[in-house]
Amino acid sequence: MDVIYSRDAGRYLCDFAYYCSLFHGQGRAAFIHLPSSGGLASAGILVPLLQTLIQTMLQQLEGPSETV
């Protein structure tokens, strides 16, 4: 599945959810837009992708790891 970076959260409800998250998170928020239907919307495909994506985002927040 392709992952596309965008600064546009969509319209109406998506924008509202994202910008409320930014406000309450004091500028630190992420919005992941998922397909609502079709072959890519199955849990078997989305769950592993989301796990990897969220783990990667959390690692970036932690910063570079120090190796000894």
Short mmCIF file of N, CA, C and O in Angstrom, two decimals:
data_model
loop_
_atom_site.label_atom_id
_atom_site.label_comp_id
_atom_site.label_asym_id
_atom_site.label_seq_id
_atom_site.Cartn_x
_atom_site.Cartn_y
_atom_site.Cartn_z
N MET A 1 0.85 -1.17 0.00
CA MET A 1 0.00 0.00 0.00
C MET A 1 0.90 1.23 0.00
O MET A 1 1.86 1.31 0.75
N ASP A 2 0.58 2.19 -0.82
CA ASP A 2 1.33 3.44 -0.86
C ASP A 2 0.94 4.33 0.31
O ASP A 2 -0.23 4.41 0.67
N VAL A 3 1.93 4.98 0.90
CA VAL A 3 1.69 5.95 1.94
C VAL A 3 2.04 7.31 1.36
O VAL A 3 3.12 7.49 0.80
N ILE A 4 1.12 8.24 1.48
CA ILE A 4 1.31 9.56 0.88
C ILE A 4 1.26 10.62 1.97
O ILE A 4 0.32 10.67 2.77
N TYR A 5 2.29 11.46 2.03
CA TYR A 5 2.33 12.57 2.98
C TYR A 5 1.51 13.71 2.41
O TYR A 5 1.61 14.03 1.23
N SER A 6 0.70 14.32 3.26
CA SER A 6 -0.12 15.44 2.82
C SER A 6 -0.33 16.40 3.96
O SER A 6 -0.40 16.00 5.12
N ARG A 7 -0.44 17.67 3.64
CA ARG A 7 -0.76 18.68 4.64
C ARG A 7 -2.26 19.00 4.63
O ARG A 7 -2.73 19.86 5.36
N ASP A 8 -3.02 18.30 3.81
CA ASP A 8 -4.46 18.51 3.69
C ASP A 8 -5.18 17.34 4.34
O ASP A 8 -5.10 16.22 3.89
N ALA A 9 -5.90 17.61 5.43
CA ALA A 9 -6.59 16.55 6.17
C ALA A 9 -7.92 16.17 5.55
O ALA A 9 -8.63 15.32 6.06
N GLY A 10 -8.26 16.76 4.44
CA GLY A 10 -9.55 16.45 3.84
C GLY A 10 -10.52 17.60 4.09
O GLY A 10 -10.12 18.72 4.33
N ARG A 11 -11.75 17.31 4.09
CA ARG A 11 -12.76 18.35 4.29
C ARG A 11 -13.67 18.02 5.46
O ARG A 11 -13.85 16.87 5.83
N TYR A 12 -14.23 19.04 6.03
CA TYR A 12 -15.24 19.00 7.07
C TYR A 12 -14.85 18.18 8.29
O TYR A 12 -14.08 18.63 9.12
N LEU A 13 -15.32 16.96 8.42
CA LEU A 13 -15.10 16.18 9.63
C LEU A 13 -13.62 15.86 9.83
O LEU A 13 -13.10 15.94 10.95
N CYS A 14 -12.92 15.51 8.76
CA CYS A 14 -11.49 15.18 8.87
C CYS A 14 -10.71 16.42 9.32
O CYS A 14 -9.85 16.33 10.20
N ASP A 15 -10.96 17.56 8.69
CA ASP A 15 -10.31 18.80 9.10
C ASP A 15 -10.60 19.11 10.56
O ASP A 15 -9.71 19.46 11.32
N PHE A 16 -11.85 18.99 10.95
CA PHE A 16 -12.26 19.29 12.31
C PHE A 16 -11.53 18.41 13.32
O PHE A 16 -10.97 18.87 14.30
N ALA A 17 -11.51 17.10 13.05
CA ALA A 17 -10.84 16.16 13.95
C ALA A 17 -9.35 16.46 14.05
O ALA A 17 -8.77 16.46 15.14
N TYR A 18 -8.71 16.74 12.91
CA TYR A 18 -7.28 17.01 12.91
C TYR A 18 -6.95 18.30 13.64
O TYR A 18 -6.06 18.34 14.49
N TYR A 19 -7.65 19.36 13.34
CA TYR A 19 -7.32 20.64 13.96
C TYR A 19 -7.69 20.68 15.43
O TYR A 19 -7.01 21.33 16.22
N CYS A 20 -8.72 19.98 15.85
CA CYS A 20 -9.00 19.85 17.29
C CYS A 20 -7.88 19.08 17.98
O CYS A 20 -7.46 19.43 19.09
N SER A 21 -7.37 18.05 17.32
CA SER A 21 -6.25 17.28 17.87
C SER A 21 -5.01 18.16 18.00
O SER A 21 -4.28 18.09 18.99
N LEU A 22 -4.75 18.98 16.99
CA LEU A 22 -3.61 19.90 17.06
C LEU A 22 -3.76 20.87 18.23
O LEU A 22 -2.80 21.14 18.95
N PHE A 23 -4.95 21.38 18.41
CA PHE A 23 -5.20 22.33 19.49
C PHE A 23 -4.98 21.67 20.85
O PHE A 23 -4.24 22.17 21.69
N HIS A 24 -5.62 20.54 21.07
CA HIS A 24 -5.53 19.87 22.37
C HIS A 24 -4.17 19.23 22.60
O HIS A 24 -3.75 19.07 23.74
N GLY A 25 -3.48 18.90 21.53
CA GLY A 25 -2.14 18.32 21.64
C GLY A 25 -1.06 19.38 21.60
O GLY A 25 0.12 19.06 21.48
N GLN A 26 -1.46 20.64 21.66
CA GLN A 26 -0.53 21.78 21.63
C GLN A 26 0.41 21.70 20.43
O GLN A 26 1.62 21.86 20.56
N GLY A 27 -0.16 21.42 19.28
CA GLY A 27 0.60 21.40 18.03
C GLY A 27 1.20 20.05 17.67
O GLY A 27 1.80 19.91 16.62
N ARG A 28 1.05 19.07 18.54
CA ARG A 28 1.59 17.74 18.26
C ARG A 28 0.45 16.76 18.05
O ARG A 28 -0.19 16.32 19.00
N ALA A 29 0.18 16.45 16.80
CA ALA A 29 -0.89 15.53 16.46
C ALA A 29 -0.60 14.91 15.10
O ALA A 29 0.14 15.47 14.31
N ALA A 30 -1.19 13.79 14.86
CA ALA A 30 -1.08 13.14 13.56
C ALA A 30 -2.48 12.71 13.13
O ALA A 30 -3.32 12.37 13.97
N PHE A 31 -2.71 12.75 11.86
CA PHE A 31 -4.00 12.34 11.31
C PHE A 31 -3.72 11.28 10.26
O PHE A 31 -2.98 11.53 9.31
N ILE A 32 -4.27 10.11 10.44
CA ILE A 32 -4.09 9.02 9.48
C ILE A 32 -5.44 8.74 8.84
O ILE A 32 -6.37 8.31 9.51
N HIS A 33 -5.54 9.03 7.56
CA HIS A 33 -6.79 8.85 6.84
C HIS A 33 -6.81 7.43 6.24
O HIS A 33 -5.93 7.08 5.47
N LEU A 34 -7.78 6.65 6.62
CA LEU A 34 -7.87 5.26 6.19
C LEU A 34 -8.97 5.09 5.14
O LEU A 34 -9.99 5.76 5.20
N PRO A 35 -8.75 4.18 4.20
CA PRO A 35 -9.81 3.91 3.22
C PRO A 35 -11.02 3.31 3.94
O PRO A 35 -10.88 2.50 4.86
N SER A 36 -12.20 3.73 3.54
CA SER A 36 -13.42 3.25 4.19
C SER A 36 -13.98 1.99 3.55
O SER A 36 -14.78 1.29 4.16
N SER A 37 -13.58 1.71 2.34
CA SER A 37 -14.11 0.52 1.67
C SER A 37 -13.12 0.06 0.61
O SER A 37 -12.15 0.74 0.30
N GLY A 38 -13.38 -1.11 0.08
CA GLY A 38 -12.51 -1.65 -0.96
C GLY A 38 -11.53 -2.67 -0.40
O GLY A 38 -11.50 -2.95 0.80
N GLY A 39 -10.72 -3.21 -1.26
CA GLY A 39 -9.78 -4.26 -0.89
C GLY A 39 -8.74 -3.83 0.13
O GLY A 39 -8.24 -4.64 0.89
N LEU A 40 -8.39 -2.54 0.16
CA LEU A 40 -7.37 -2.06 1.09
C LEU A 40 -7.92 -1.79 2.48
O LEU A 40 -7.16 -1.49 3.40
N ALA A 41 -9.24 -1.88 2.65
CA ALA A 41 -9.86 -1.53 3.92
C ALA A 41 -9.98 -2.70 4.88
O ALA A 41 -10.48 -2.55 5.97
N SER A 42 -9.48 -3.88 4.52
CA SER A 42 -9.63 -5.03 5.41
C SER A 42 -8.70 -4.90 6.61
O SER A 42 -7.59 -4.38 6.50
N ALA A 43 -9.15 -5.41 7.74
CA ALA A 43 -8.36 -5.34 8.97
C ALA A 43 -7.04 -6.08 8.82
O ALA A 43 -6.01 -5.65 9.35
N GLY A 44 -7.04 -7.17 8.08
CA GLY A 44 -5.82 -7.95 7.88
C GLY A 44 -4.72 -7.16 7.18
O GLY A 44 -3.54 -7.42 7.37
N ILE A 45 -5.11 -6.21 6.37
CA ILE A 45 -4.14 -5.36 5.66
C ILE A 45 -3.83 -4.11 6.48
O ILE A 45 -2.67 -3.72 6.64
N LEU A 46 -4.86 -3.47 7.01
CA LEU A 46 -4.67 -2.19 7.70
C LEU A 46 -3.96 -2.30 9.04
O LEU A 46 -3.11 -1.46 9.37
N VAL A 47 -4.27 -3.30 9.84
CA VAL A 47 -3.71 -3.38 11.20
C VAL A 47 -2.19 -3.45 11.18
O VAL A 47 -1.53 -2.66 11.86
N PRO A 48 -1.57 -4.35 10.41
CA PRO A 48 -0.10 -4.37 10.41
C PRO A 48 0.52 -3.07 9.88
O PRO A 48 1.55 -2.61 10.38
N LEU A 49 -0.12 -2.48 8.87
CA LEU A 49 0.39 -1.22 8.33
C LEU A 49 0.31 -0.10 9.37
O LEU A 49 1.25 0.68 9.54
N LEU A 50 -0.81 -0.02 10.07
CA LEU A 50 -0.97 1.00 11.11
C LEU A 50 0.01 0.79 12.25
O LEU A 50 0.56 1.76 12.79
N GLN A 51 0.23 -0.45 12.64
CA GLN A 51 1.18 -0.74 13.71
C GLN A 51 2.58 -0.24 13.33
O GLN A 51 3.25 0.42 14.13
N THR A 52 3.00 -0.53 12.12
CA THR A 52 4.31 -0.09 11.66
C THR A 52 4.39 1.42 11.58
O THR A 52 5.37 2.03 12.02
N LEU A 53 3.36 2.04 11.04
CA LEU A 53 3.34 3.49 10.91
C LEU A 53 3.38 4.18 12.26
O LEU A 53 4.18 5.09 12.49
N ILE A 54 2.59 3.73 13.20
CA ILE A 54 2.55 4.35 14.53
C ILE A 54 3.86 4.11 15.28
O ILE A 54 4.39 5.03 15.92
N GLN A 55 4.42 2.92 15.18
CA GLN A 55 5.71 2.66 15.83
C GLN A 55 6.80 3.57 15.26
O GLN A 55 7.63 4.10 16.00
N THR A 56 6.80 3.76 13.95
CA THR A 56 7.79 4.63 13.31
C THR A 56 7.62 6.07 13.77
O THR A 56 8.60 6.76 14.07
N MET A 57 6.38 6.53 13.86
CA MET A 57 6.13 7.90 14.31
C MET A 57 6.58 8.09 15.75
O MET A 57 7.19 9.10 16.09
N LEU A 58 6.32 7.12 16.60
CA LEU A 58 6.73 7.21 18.00
C LEU A 58 8.26 7.20 18.13
O LEU A 58 8.82 7.93 18.95
N GLN A 59 8.93 6.41 17.31
CA GLN A 59 10.39 6.40 17.32
C GLN A 59 10.95 7.75 16.91
O GLN A 59 11.95 8.22 17.46
N GLN A 60 10.32 8.41 15.96
CA GLN A 60 10.77 9.73 15.52
C GLN A 60 10.59 10.75 16.63
O GLN A 60 11.40 11.67 16.76
N LEU A 61 9.54 10.62 17.42
CA LEU A 61 9.33 11.53 18.55
C LEU A 61 10.40 11.36 19.62
O LEU A 61 10.79 12.31 20.28
N GLU A 62 10.85 10.12 19.80
CA GLU A 62 11.87 9.83 20.80
C GLU A 62 13.22 10.38 20.39
O GLU A 62 14.08 10.60 21.23
N GLY A 63 13.43 10.61 19.11
CA GLY A 63 14.70 11.10 18.63
C GLY A 63 15.64 9.96 18.32
O GLY A 63 15.32 8.79 18.51
N PRO A 64 16.84 10.31 17.86
CA PRO A 64 17.81 9.26 17.51
C PRO A 64 18.25 8.49 18.74
O PRO A 64 18.44 9.06 19.81
N SER A 65 18.38 7.20 18.57
CA SER A 65 18.82 6.36 19.68
C SER A 65 20.33 6.42 19.78
O SER A 65 21.04 6.53 18.79
N GLU A 66 20.82 6.36 21.01
CA GLU A 66 22.25 6.40 21.23
C GLU A 66 22.78 4.98 21.24
O GLU A 66 22.21 4.09 21.86
N THR A 67 23.86 4.75 20.50
CA THR A 67 24.49 3.45 20.50
C THR A 67 25.84 3.57 21.18
O THR A 67 26.56 4.53 21.01
N VAL A 68 26.17 2.55 21.96
CA VAL A 68 27.44 2.56 22.69
C VAL A 68 28.36 1.54 22.10
O VAL A 68 28.03 0.52 21.67
#
